[in-house]
JSON list of C-alpha atoms in Angstrom, two decimals:
[
{"chain": "S", "resi": 29, "resn": "UNK", "atom": "CA", "xyz": [102.03, 61.10, 94.82]},
{"chain": "S", "resi": 30, "resn": "UNK", "atom": "CA", "xyz": [103.17, 61.78, 91.26]},
{"chain": "S", "resi": 31, "resn": "UNK", "atom": "CA", "xyz": [104.17, 65.32, 92.22]},
{"chain": "S", "resi": 32, "resn": "UNK", "atom": "CA", "xyz": [106.24, 64.01, 95.14]},
{"chain": "S", "resi": 33, "resn": "UNK", "atom": "CA", "xyz": [107.95, 61.48, 92.88]},
{"chain": "S", "resi": 34, "resn": "UNK", "atom": "CA", "xyz": [108.80, 64.20, 90.37]},
{"chain": "S", "resi": 35, "resn": "UNK", "atom": "CA", "xyz": [110.13, 66.52, 93.08]},
{"chain": "S", "resi": 36, "resn": "UNK", "atom": "CA", "xyz": [112.61, 63.81, 94.10]},
{"chain": "S", "resi": 37, "resn": "UNK", "atom": "CA", "xyz": [114.10, 63.73, 90.59]},
{"chain": "S", "resi": 38, "resn": "UNK", "atom": "CA", "xyz": [116.83, 66.39, 90.48]},
{"chain": "S", "resi": 39, "resn": "UNK", "atom": "CA", "xyz": [119.27, 66.94, 87.63]},
{"chain": "S", "resi": 40, "resn": "UNK", "atom": "CA", "xyz": [122.87, 68.11, 87.94]},
{"chain": "S", "resi": 41, "resn": "UNK", "atom": "CA", "xyz": [121.78, 71.56, 86.71]},
{"chain": "S", "resi": 42, "resn": "UNK", "atom": "CA", "xyz": [119.04, 71.76, 89.33]},
{"chain": "S", "resi": 43, "resn": "UNK", "atom": "CA", "xyz": [121.36, 70.79, 92.17]},
{"chain": "S", "resi": 44, "resn": "UNK", "atom": "CA", "xyz": [123.79, 73.48, 91.05]},
{"chain": "S", "resi": 45, "resn": "UNK", "atom": "CA", "xyz": [121.07, 76.16, 91.13]},
{"chain": "S", "resi": 46, "resn": "UNK", "atom": "CA", "xyz": [119.84, 74.82, 94.48]},
{"chain": "S", "resi": 47, "resn": "UNK", "atom": "CA", "xyz": [123.33, 75.24, 95.97]},
{"chain": "S", "resi": 48, "resn": "UNK", "atom": "CA", "xyz": [123.52, 78.81, 94.61]},
{"chain": "S", "resi": 49, "resn": "UNK", "atom": "CA", "xyz": [120.13, 79.78, 96.05]},
{"chain": "S", "resi": 50, "resn": "UNK", "atom": "CA", "xyz": [121.04, 78.17, 99.38]},
{"chain": "S", "resi": 51, "resn": "UNK", "atom": "CA", "xyz": [124.37, 80.01, 99.51]},
{"chain": "S", "resi": 52, "resn": "UNK", "atom": "CA", "xyz": [122.73, 83.37, 98.70]},
{"chain": "S", "resi": 53, "resn": "UNK", "atom": "CA", "xyz": [120.12, 82.80, 101.41]},
{"chain": "S", "resi": 54, "resn": "UNK", "atom": "CA", "xyz": [122.69, 81.93, 104.07]},
{"chain": "S", "resi": 55, "resn": "UNK", "atom": "CA", "xyz": [124.66, 85.11, 103.33]},
{"chain": "S", "resi": 56, "resn": "UNK", "atom": "CA", "xyz": [121.68, 87.19, 104.46]},
{"chain": "S", "resi": 57, "resn": "UNK", "atom": "CA", "xyz": [121.23, 88.25, 108.09]},
{"chain": "S", "resi": 58, "resn": "UNK", "atom": "CA", "xyz": [119.22, 86.19, 110.58]},
{"chain": "S", "resi": 59, "resn": "UNK", "atom": "CA", "xyz": [118.62, 83.11, 108.44]},
{"chain": "S", "resi": 60, "resn": "UNK", "atom": "CA", "xyz": [117.92, 79.52, 109.45]},
{"chain": "S", "resi": 61, "resn": "UNK", "atom": "CA", "xyz": [117.92, 76.64, 106.96]},
{"chain": "S", "resi": 62, "resn": "UNK", "atom": "CA", "xyz": [117.17, 73.02, 107.82]},
{"chain": "S", "resi": 63, "resn": "UNK", "atom": "CA", "xyz": [117.58, 70.29, 105.22]},
{"chain": "S", "resi": 64, "resn": "UNK", "atom": "CA", "xyz": [116.17, 66.85, 105.96]},
{"chain": "S", "resi": 65, "resn": "UNK", "atom": "CA", "xyz": [117.08, 66.98, 109.66]},
{"chain": "S", "resi": 66, "resn": "UNK", "atom": "CA", "xyz": [116.64, 69.91, 112.09]},
{"chain": "S", "resi": 67, "resn": "UNK", "atom": "CA", "xyz": [119.15, 71.21, 114.62]},
{"chain": "S", "resi": 68, "resn": "UNK", "atom": "CA", "xyz": [117.91, 68.78, 117.25]},
{"chain": "S", "resi": 69, "resn": "UNK", "atom": "CA", "xyz": [118.36, 65.77, 114.98]},
{"chain": "S", "resi": 70, "resn": "UNK", "atom": "CA", "xyz": [114.65, 65.34, 114.21]},
{"chain": "S", "resi": 71, "resn": "UNK", "atom": "CA", "xyz": [113.43, 64.50, 110.71]},
{"chain": "S", "resi": 72, "resn": "UNK", "atom": "CA", "xyz": [111.84, 67.45, 108.87]},
{"chain": "S", "resi": 73, "resn": "UNK", "atom": "CA", "xyz": [108.32, 66.26, 108.02]},
{"chain": "S", "resi": 74, "resn": "UNK", "atom": "CA", "xyz": [107.19, 69.19, 105.89]},
{"chain": "S", "resi": 75, "resn": "UNK", "atom": "CA", "xyz": [108.79, 71.77, 103.60]},
{"chain": "S", "resi": 76, "resn": "UNK", "atom": "CA", "xyz": [107.97, 75.34, 104.69]},
{"chain": "S", "resi": 77, "resn": "UNK", "atom": "CA", "xyz": [109.27, 78.90, 104.77]},
{"chain": "S", "resi": 78, "resn": "UNK", "atom": "CA", "xyz": [108.46, 81.89, 106.94]},
{"chain": "S", "resi": 79, "resn": "UNK", "atom": "CA", "xyz": [109.49, 83.94, 109.96]},
{"chain": "S", "resi": 80, "resn": "UNK", "atom": "CA", "xyz": [110.48, 82.50, 113.33]},
{"chain": "S", "resi": 81, "resn": "UNK", "atom": "CA", "xyz": [110.95, 84.30, 116.66]},
{"chain": "S", "resi": 82, "resn": "UNK", "atom": "CA", "xyz": [113.63, 83.08, 119.07]},
{"chain": "S", "resi": 83, "resn": "UNK", "atom": "CA", "xyz": [113.42, 83.25, 122.87]},
{"chain": "S", "resi": 84, "resn": "UNK", "atom": "CA", "xyz": [114.88, 86.79, 122.78]},
{"chain": "S", "resi": 85, "resn": "UNK", "atom": "CA", "xyz": [112.17, 88.03, 120.40]},
{"chain": "S", "resi": 86, "resn": "UNK", "atom": "CA", "xyz": [114.48, 88.27, 117.39]},
{"chain": "S", "resi": 87, "resn": "UNK", "atom": "CA", "xyz": [112.96, 87.40, 114.00]},
{"chain": "S", "resi": 88, "resn": "UNK", "atom": "CA", "xyz": [114.70, 84.90, 111.73]},
{"chain": "S", "resi": 89, "resn": "UNK", "atom": "CA", "xyz": [114.05, 84.09, 108.08]},
{"chain": "S", "resi": 90, "resn": "UNK", "atom": "CA", "xyz": [113.32, 80.40, 108.36]},
{"chain": "S", "resi": 91, "resn": "UNK", "atom": "CA", "xyz": [113.24, 77.65, 105.73]},
{"chain": "S", "resi": 92, "resn": "UNK", "atom": "CA", "xyz": [112.99, 73.91, 106.30]},
{"chain": "S", "resi": 93, "resn": "UNK", "atom": "CA", "xyz": [113.26, 71.42, 103.45]},
{"chain": "S", "resi": 94, "resn": "UNK", "atom": "CA", "xyz": [111.88, 67.89, 103.69]},
{"chain": "S", "resi": 95, "resn": "UNK", "atom": "CA", "xyz": [114.44, 65.19, 102.86]},
{"chain": "S", "resi": 96, "resn": "UNK", "atom": "CA", "xyz": [112.83, 64.27, 99.53]},
{"chain": "S", "resi": 97, "resn": "UNK", "atom": "CA", "xyz": [112.93, 67.92, 98.42]},
{"chain": "S", "resi": 98, "resn": "UNK", "atom": "CA", "xyz": [116.60, 68.59, 99.24]},
{"chain": "S", "resi": 99, "resn": "UNK", "atom": "CA", "xyz": [118.38, 69.58, 96.02]},
{"chain": "S", "resi": 100, "resn": "UNK", "atom": "CA", "xyz": [115.17, 70.70, 94.27]},
{"chain": "S", "resi": 101, "resn": "UNK", "atom": "CA", "xyz": [115.71, 74.30, 93.16]},
{"chain": "S", "resi": 102, "resn": "UNK", "atom": "CA", "xyz": [112.05, 74.99, 92.35]},
{"chain": "S", "resi": 103, "resn": "UNK", "atom": "CA", "xyz": [111.01, 74.01, 95.89]},
{"chain": "S", "resi": 104, "resn": "UNK", "atom": "CA", "xyz": [113.67, 76.20, 97.51]},
{"chain": "S", "resi": 105, "resn": "UNK", "atom": "CA", "xyz": [112.81, 79.05, 95.14]},
{"chain": "S", "resi": 106, "resn": "UNK", "atom": "CA", "xyz": [109.15, 78.81, 96.17]},
{"chain": "S", "resi": 107, "resn": "UNK", "atom": "CA", "xyz": [110.02, 79.01, 99.89]},
{"chain": "S", "resi": 108, "resn": "UNK", "atom": "CA", "xyz": [112.33, 81.96, 99.20]},
{"chain": "S", "resi": 109, "resn": "UNK", "atom": "CA", "xyz": [109.29, 83.59, 97.59]},
{"chain": "S", "resi": 110, "resn": "UNK", "atom": "CA", "xyz": [107.40, 83.33, 100.89]},
{"chain": "S", "resi": 111, "resn": "UNK", "atom": "CA", "xyz": [110.36, 84.92, 102.70]},
{"chain": "S", "resi": 112, "resn": "UNK", "atom": "CA", "xyz": [110.45, 87.72, 100.10]},
{"chain": "S", "resi": 113, "resn": "UNK", "atom": "CA", "xyz": [106.80, 88.68, 100.55]},
{"chain": "S", "resi": 114, "resn": "UNK", "atom": "CA", "xyz": [107.00, 88.47, 104.34]},
{"chain": "S", "resi": 115, "resn": "UNK", "atom": "CA", "xyz": [110.14, 90.59, 104.74]},
{"chain": "S", "resi": 116, "resn": "UNK", "atom": "CA", "xyz": [110.87, 92.73, 101.68]},
{"chain": "S", "resi": 117, "resn": "UNK", "atom": "CA", "xyz": [109.37, 96.24, 101.92]},
{"chain": "S", "resi": 118, "resn": "UNK", "atom": "CA", "xyz": [109.60, 96.60, 98.15]},
{"chain": "S", "resi": 119, "resn": "UNK", "atom": "CA", "xyz": [107.68, 93.37, 97.42]},
{"chain": "S", "resi": 120, "resn": "UNK", "atom": "CA", "xyz": [104.63, 93.70, 95.19]},
{"chain": "S", "resi": 121, "resn": "UNK", "atom": "CA", "xyz": [101.47, 94.56, 97.11]},
{"chain": "S", "resi": 122, "resn": "UNK", "atom": "CA", "xyz": [99.38, 91.61, 95.85]},
{"chain": "S", "resi": 123, "resn": "UNK", "atom": "CA", "xyz": [101.77, 89.01, 97.24]},
{"chain": "S", "resi": 124, "resn": "UNK", "atom": "CA", "xyz": [102.51, 91.03, 100.37]},
{"chain": "S", "resi": 125, "resn": "UNK", "atom": "CA", "xyz": [98.85, 91.47, 101.39]},
{"chain": "S", "resi": 126, "resn": "UNK", "atom": "CA", "xyz": [97.99, 87.87, 100.49]},
{"chain": "S", "resi": 127, "resn": "UNK", "atom": "CA", "xyz": [100.67, 86.72, 102.94]},
{"chain": "S", "resi": 128, "resn": "UNK", "atom": "CA", "xyz": [99.37, 89.11, 105.62]},
{"chain": "S", "resi": 129, "resn": "UNK", "atom": "CA", "xyz": [95.82, 87.78, 105.20]},
{"chain": "S", "resi": 130, "resn": "UNK", "atom": "CA", "xyz": [96.86, 84.14, 105.07]},
{"chain": "S", "resi": 131, "resn": "UNK", "atom": "CA", "xyz": [95.69, 83.67, 108.67]},
{"chain": "S", "resi": 132, "resn": "UNK", "atom": "CA", "xyz": [92.13, 83.76, 107.31]},
{"chain": "S", "resi": 133, "resn": "UNK", "atom": "CA", "xyz": [92.89, 80.78, 105.07]},
{"chain": "S", "resi": 134, "resn": "UNK", "atom": "CA", "xyz": [94.55, 78.92, 107.93]},
{"chain": "S", "resi": 135, "resn": "UNK", "atom": "CA", "xyz": [91.19, 79.06, 109.73]},
{"chain": "S", "resi": 136, "resn": "UNK", "atom": "CA", "xyz": [89.09, 78.36, 106.62]},
{"chain": "S", "resi": 137, "resn": "UNK", "atom": "CA", "xyz": [87.66, 75.07, 107.96]},
{"chain": "S", "resi": 138, "resn": "UNK", "atom": "CA", "xyz": [86.38, 76.71, 111.14]},
{"chain": "S", "resi": 139, "resn": "UNK", "atom": "CA", "xyz": [85.09, 79.72, 109.19]},
{"chain": "S", "resi": 140, "resn": "UNK", "atom": "CA", "xyz": [83.21, 77.47, 106.75]},
{"chain": "S", "resi": 141, "resn": "UNK", "atom": "CA", "xyz": [81.74, 75.37, 109.57]},
{"chain": "S", "resi": 142, "resn": "UNK", "atom": "CA", "xyz": [80.65, 78.48, 111.51]},
{"chain": "S", "resi": 143, "resn": "UNK", "atom": "CA", "xyz": [79.00, 80.11, 108.50]},
{"chain": "S", "resi": 144, "resn": "UNK", "atom": "CA", "xyz": [77.33, 76.82, 107.59]},
{"chain": "S", "resi": 145, "resn": "UNK", "atom": "CA", "xyz": [76.08, 76.47, 111.17]},
{"chain": "S", "resi": 146, "resn": "UNK", "atom": "CA", "xyz": [74.53, 79.96, 111.07]},
{"chain": "S", "resi": 147, "resn": "UNK", "atom": "CA", "xyz": [73.01, 79.16, 107.68]},
{"chain": "S", "resi": 148, "resn": "UNK", "atom": "CA", "xyz": [71.46, 75.97, 109.11]},
{"chain": "S", "resi": 149, "resn": "UNK", "atom": "CA", "xyz": [69.86, 77.84, 112.00]},
{"chain": "S", "resi": 150, "resn": "UNK", "atom": "CA", "xyz": [68.51, 80.44, 109.57]},
{"chain": "S", "resi": 151, "resn": "UNK", "atom": "CA", "xyz": [67.16, 77.67, 107.33]},
{"chain": "S", "resi": 152, "resn": "UNK", "atom": "CA", "xyz": [65.30, 75.99, 110.19]},
{"chain": "S", "resi": 153, "resn": "UNK", "atom": "CA", "xyz": [63.69, 79.28, 111.20]},
{"chain": "S", "resi": 154, "resn": "UNK", "atom": "CA", "xyz": [62.64, 80.41, 107.72]},
{"chain": "S", "resi": 155, "resn": "UNK", "atom": "CA", "xyz": [61.94, 76.96, 106.26]},
{"chain": "S", "resi": 156, "resn": "UNK", "atom": "CA", "xyz": [60.71, 77.50, 102.65]},
{"chain": "S", "resi": 157, "resn": "UNK", "atom": "CA", "xyz": [61.50, 81.24, 102.68]},
{"chain": "S", "resi": 158, "resn": "UNK", "atom": "CA", "xyz": [65.28, 80.82, 102.86]},
{"chain": "S", "resi": 159, "resn": "UNK", "atom": "CA", "xyz": [67.19, 82.66, 100.11]},
{"chain": "S", "resi": 160, "resn": "UNK", "atom": "CA", "xyz": [69.55, 80.91, 97.71]},
{"chain": "S", "resi": 161, "resn": "UNK", "atom": "CA", "xyz": [72.43, 83.01, 99.01]},
{"chain": "S", "resi": 162, "resn": "UNK", "atom": "CA", "xyz": [71.79, 81.83, 102.57]},
{"chain": "S", "resi": 163, "resn": "UNK", "atom": "CA", "xyz": [71.68, 78.23, 101.33]},
{"chain": "S", "resi": 164, "resn": "UNK", "atom": "CA", "xyz": [75.16, 78.39, 99.78]},
{"chain": "S", "resi": 165, "resn": "UNK", "atom": "CA", "xyz": [76.72, 80.91, 102.19]},
{"chain": "S", "resi": 166, "resn": "UNK", "atom": "CA", "xyz": [78.70, 78.27, 104.10]},
{"chain": "S", "resi": 167, "resn": "UNK", "atom": "CA", "xyz": [80.33, 76.77, 101.02]},
{"chain": "S", "resi": 168, "resn": "UNK", "atom": "CA", "xyz": [80.86, 80.20, 99.45]},
{"chain": "S", "resi": 169, "resn": "UNK", "atom": "CA", "xyz": [82.61, 81.48, 102.58]},
{"chain": "S", "resi": 170, "resn": "UNK", "atom": "CA", "xyz": [84.73, 78.30, 102.74]},
{"chain": "S", "resi": 171, "resn": "UNK", "atom": "CA", "xyz": [85.90, 78.89, 99.17]},
{"chain": "S", "resi": 172, "resn": "UNK", "atom": "CA", "xyz": [86.56, 82.65, 99.49]},
{"chain": "S", "resi": 173, "resn": "UNK", "atom": "CA", "xyz": [88.46, 82.25, 102.77]},
{"chain": "S", "resi": 174, "resn": "UNK", "atom": "CA", "xyz": [91.00, 80.13, 100.85]},
{"chain": "S", "resi": 175, "resn": "UNK", "atom": "CA", "xyz": [91.73, 82.93, 98.37]},
{"chain": "S", "resi": 176, "resn": "UNK", "atom": "CA", "xyz": [94.59, 84.60, 100.37]},
{"chain": "S", "resi": 177, "resn": "UNK", "atom": "CA", "xyz": [96.40, 81.24, 100.62]},
{"chain": "S", "resi": 178, "resn": "UNK", "atom": "CA", "xyz": [96.01, 80.53, 96.89]},
{"chain": "S", "resi": 179, "resn": "UNK", "atom": "CA", "xyz": [97.28, 83.98, 95.93]},
{"chain": "S", "resi": 180, "resn": "UNK", "atom": "CA", "xyz": [100.19, 83.74, 98.41]},
{"chain": "S", "resi": 181, "resn": "UNK", "atom": "CA", "xyz": [101.22, 80.35, 97.01]},
{"chain": "S", "resi": 182, "resn": "UNK", "atom": "CA", "xyz": [100.91, 81.51, 93.40]},
{"chain": "S", "resi": 183, "resn": "UNK", "atom": "CA", "xyz": [102.97, 84.64, 94.05]},
{"chain": "S", "resi": 184, "resn": "UNK", "atom": "CA", "xyz": [105.66, 82.66, 95.92]},
{"chain": "S", "resi": 185, "resn": "UNK", "atom": "CA", "xyz": [105.91, 80.29, 92.95]},
{"chain": "S", "resi": 186, "resn": "UNK", "atom": "CA", "xyz": [106.12, 83.19, 90.51]},
{"chain": "S", "resi": 187, "resn": "UNK", "atom": "CA", "xyz": [108.99, 84.67, 92.52]},
{"chain": "S", "resi": 188, "resn": "UNK", "atom": "CA", "xyz": [110.69, 81.27, 92.67]},
{"chain": "S", "resi": 189, "resn": "UNK", "atom": "CA", "xyz": [110.37, 80.90, 88.88]},
{"chain": "S", "resi": 190, "resn": "UNK", "atom": "CA", "xyz": [112.04, 84.30, 88.35]},
{"chain": "S", "resi": 191, "resn": "UNK", "atom": "CA", "xyz": [114.85, 83.30, 90.73]},
{"chain": "S", "resi": 192, "resn": "UNK", "atom": "CA", "xyz": [115.51, 80.18, 88.65]},
{"chain": "S", "resi": 193, "resn": "UNK", "atom": "CA", "xyz": [115.49, 82.25, 85.48]},
{"chain": "S", "resi": 194, "resn": "UNK", "atom": "CA", "xyz": [117.95, 84.78, 86.95]},
{"chain": "S", "resi": 195, "resn": "UNK", "atom": "CA", "xyz": [120.18, 81.88, 88.04]},
{"chain": "S", "resi": 196, "resn": "UNK", "atom": "CA", "xyz": [120.55, 80.77, 84.41]},
{"chain": "S", "resi": 197, "resn": "UNK", "atom": "CA", "xyz": [118.15, 77.81, 84.41]},
{"chain": "S", "resi": 198, "resn": "UNK", "atom": "CA", "xyz": [117.61, 76.21, 81.00]},
{"chain": "S", "resi": 199, "resn": "UNK", "atom": "CA", "xyz": [114.26, 76.34, 79.16]},
{"chain": "S", "resi": 200, "resn": "UNK", "atom": "CA", "xyz": [113.77, 72.66, 79.91]},
{"chain": "S", "resi": 201, "resn": "UNK", "atom": "CA", "xyz": [114.29, 73.17, 83.63]},
{"chain": "S", "resi": 202, "resn": "UNK", "atom": "CA", "xyz": [112.05, 76.26, 83.71]},
{"chain": "S", "resi": 203, "resn": "UNK", "atom": "CA", "xyz": [109.30, 74.31, 81.95]},
{"chain": "S", "resi": 204, "resn": "UNK", "atom": "CA", "xyz": [109.57, 71.50, 84.51]},
{"chain": "S", "resi": 205, "resn": "UNK", "atom": "CA", "xyz": [109.53, 73.99, 87.41]},
{"chain": "S", "resi": 206, "resn": "UNK", "atom": "CA", "xyz": [106.46, 75.77, 86.01]},
{"chain": "S", "resi": 207, "resn": "UNK", "atom": "CA", "xyz": [104.65, 72.43, 85.71]},
{"chain": "S", "resi": 208, "resn": "UNK", "atom": "CA", "xyz": [105.51, 71.56, 89.32]},
{"chain": "S", "resi": 209, "resn": "UNK", "atom": "CA", "xyz": [104.33, 74.97, 90.55]},
{"chain": "S", "resi": 210, "resn": "UNK", "atom": "CA", "xyz": [100.96, 74.54, 88.85]},
{"chain": "S", "resi": 211, "resn": "UNK", "atom": "CA", "xyz": [100.49, 71.09, 90.38]},
{"chain": "S", "resi": 212, "resn": "UNK", "atom": "CA", "xyz": [101.53, 72.38, 93.82]},
{"chain": "S", "resi": 213, "resn": "UNK", "atom": "CA", "xyz": [98.78, 74.99, 93.61]},
{"chain": "S", "resi": 214, "resn": "UNK", "atom": "CA", "xyz": [96.21, 72.38, 92.57]},
{"chain": "S", "resi": 215, "resn": "UNK", "atom": "CA", "xyz": [96.93, 70.30, 95.70]},
{"chain": "S", "resi": 216, "resn": "UNK", "atom": "CA", "xyz": [95.19, 73.01, 97.74]},
{"chain": "S", "resi": 217, "resn": "UNK", "atom": "CA", "xyz": [91.97, 72.13, 95.90]},
{"chain": "S", "resi": 218, "resn": "UNK", "atom": "CA", "xyz": [91.53, 69.09, 98.14]},
{"chain": "S", "resi": 219, "resn": "UNK", "atom": "CA", "xyz": [91.63, 71.38, 101.17]},
{"chain": "S", "resi": 220, "resn": "UNK", "atom": "CA", "xyz": [88.93, 73.60, 99.67]},
{"chain": "S", "resi": 221, "resn": "UNK", "atom": "CA", "xyz": [86.69, 70.57, 99.09]},
{"chain": "S", "resi": 222, "resn": "UNK", "atom": "CA", "xyz": [87.21, 69.57, 102.72]},
{"chain": "S", "resi": 223, "resn": "UNK", "atom": "CA", "xyz": [86.24, 73.08, 103.87]},
{"chain": "S", "resi": 224, "resn": "UNK", "atom": "CA", "xyz": [83.04, 72.93, 101.79]},
{"chain": "S", "resi": 225, "resn": "UNK", "atom": "CA", "xyz": [82.26, 69.59, 103.45]},
{"chain": "S", "resi": 226, "resn": "UNK", "atom": "CA", "xyz": [82.81, 71.18, 106.87]},
{"chain": "S", "resi": 227, "resn": "UNK", "atom": "CA", "xyz": [80.42, 74.00, 105.91]},
{"chain": "S", "resi": 228, "resn": "UNK", "atom": "CA", "xyz": [77.73, 71.49, 104.92]},
{"chain": "S", "resi": 229, "resn": "UNK", "atom": "CA", "xyz": [78.31, 69.60, 108.17]},
{"chain": "S", "resi": 230, "resn": "UNK", "atom": "CA", "xyz": [77.92, 72.86, 110.11]},
{"chain": "S", "resi": 231, "resn": "UNK", "atom": "CA", "xyz": [74.71, 73.64, 108.22]},
{"chain": "S", "resi": 232, "resn": "UNK", "atom": "CA", "xyz": [73.26, 70.22, 109.05]},
{"chain": "S", "resi": 233, "resn": "UNK", "atom": "CA", "xyz": [74.20, 70.67, 112.72]},
{"chain": "S", "resi": 234, "resn": "UNK", "atom": "CA", "xyz": [72.66, 74.15, 112.81]},
{"chain": "S", "resi": 235, "resn": "UNK", "atom": "CA", "xyz": [69.38, 72.92, 111.31]},
{"chain": "S", "resi": 236, "resn": "UNK", "atom": "CA", "xyz": [69.20, 69.96, 113.68]},
{"chain": "S", "resi": 237, "resn": "UNK", "atom": "CA", "xyz": [69.81, 72.07, 116.80]},
{"chain": "S", "resi": 238, "resn": "UNK", "atom": "CA", "xyz": [67.40, 74.83, 115.73]},
{"chain": "S", "resi": 239, "resn": "UNK", "atom": "CA", "xyz": [64.62, 72.33, 114.96]},
{"chain": "S", "resi": 240, "resn": "UNK", "atom": "CA", "xyz": [65.23, 70.52, 118.23]},
{"chain": "S", "resi": 241, "resn": "UNK", "atom": "CA", "xyz": [64.92, 73.81, 120.16]},
{"chain": "S", "resi": 242, "resn": "UNK", "atom": "CA", "xyz": [61.71, 74.68, 118.29]},
{"chain": "S", "resi": 243, "resn": "UNK", "atom": "CA", "xyz": [60.22, 71.33, 119.24]}
]
């Protein structure tokens, strides 16, 4: 909540940089930018950036900005970072591959639950002989499957920070942006905790089913 409140606060300098970044983005080919309201008049619920295919199969560089984030240069810079790593052939490999593997992180809850379920079945069969690695495999998989997302987000923020710097942002503004980027990354920690919980739930379900079948 504090992060959202801070993202709403935009200075005159920040709005100026935001307009510059927006203008530069719109000058590129095949770009779509929605701010607050989409082309159909619906409210944009979430800020995001990526690639979008139209009905003809053409790819568009797509950014949507939630109403509260409109005018925030650090937010727009971050989303431009995602576009950079998804489309630029010369982008650094770490960010590029993290974005390609992000699909793993998008399914992290299911992956954690599935691994936990398998671990639970194994536990019921081996009882006291189960290894420590098997015991924590669900939670460990849940955590590691989130790594591509965390790297992708960190790299997008790093690119956004450099964009602000190149646009002539002051030290004060850069410091504020860096603080926001760090807090944005930390928000994904709640998702990781949820995935660990799903893994433990899967493990409990696996043990229960395996023991029931044995009986």
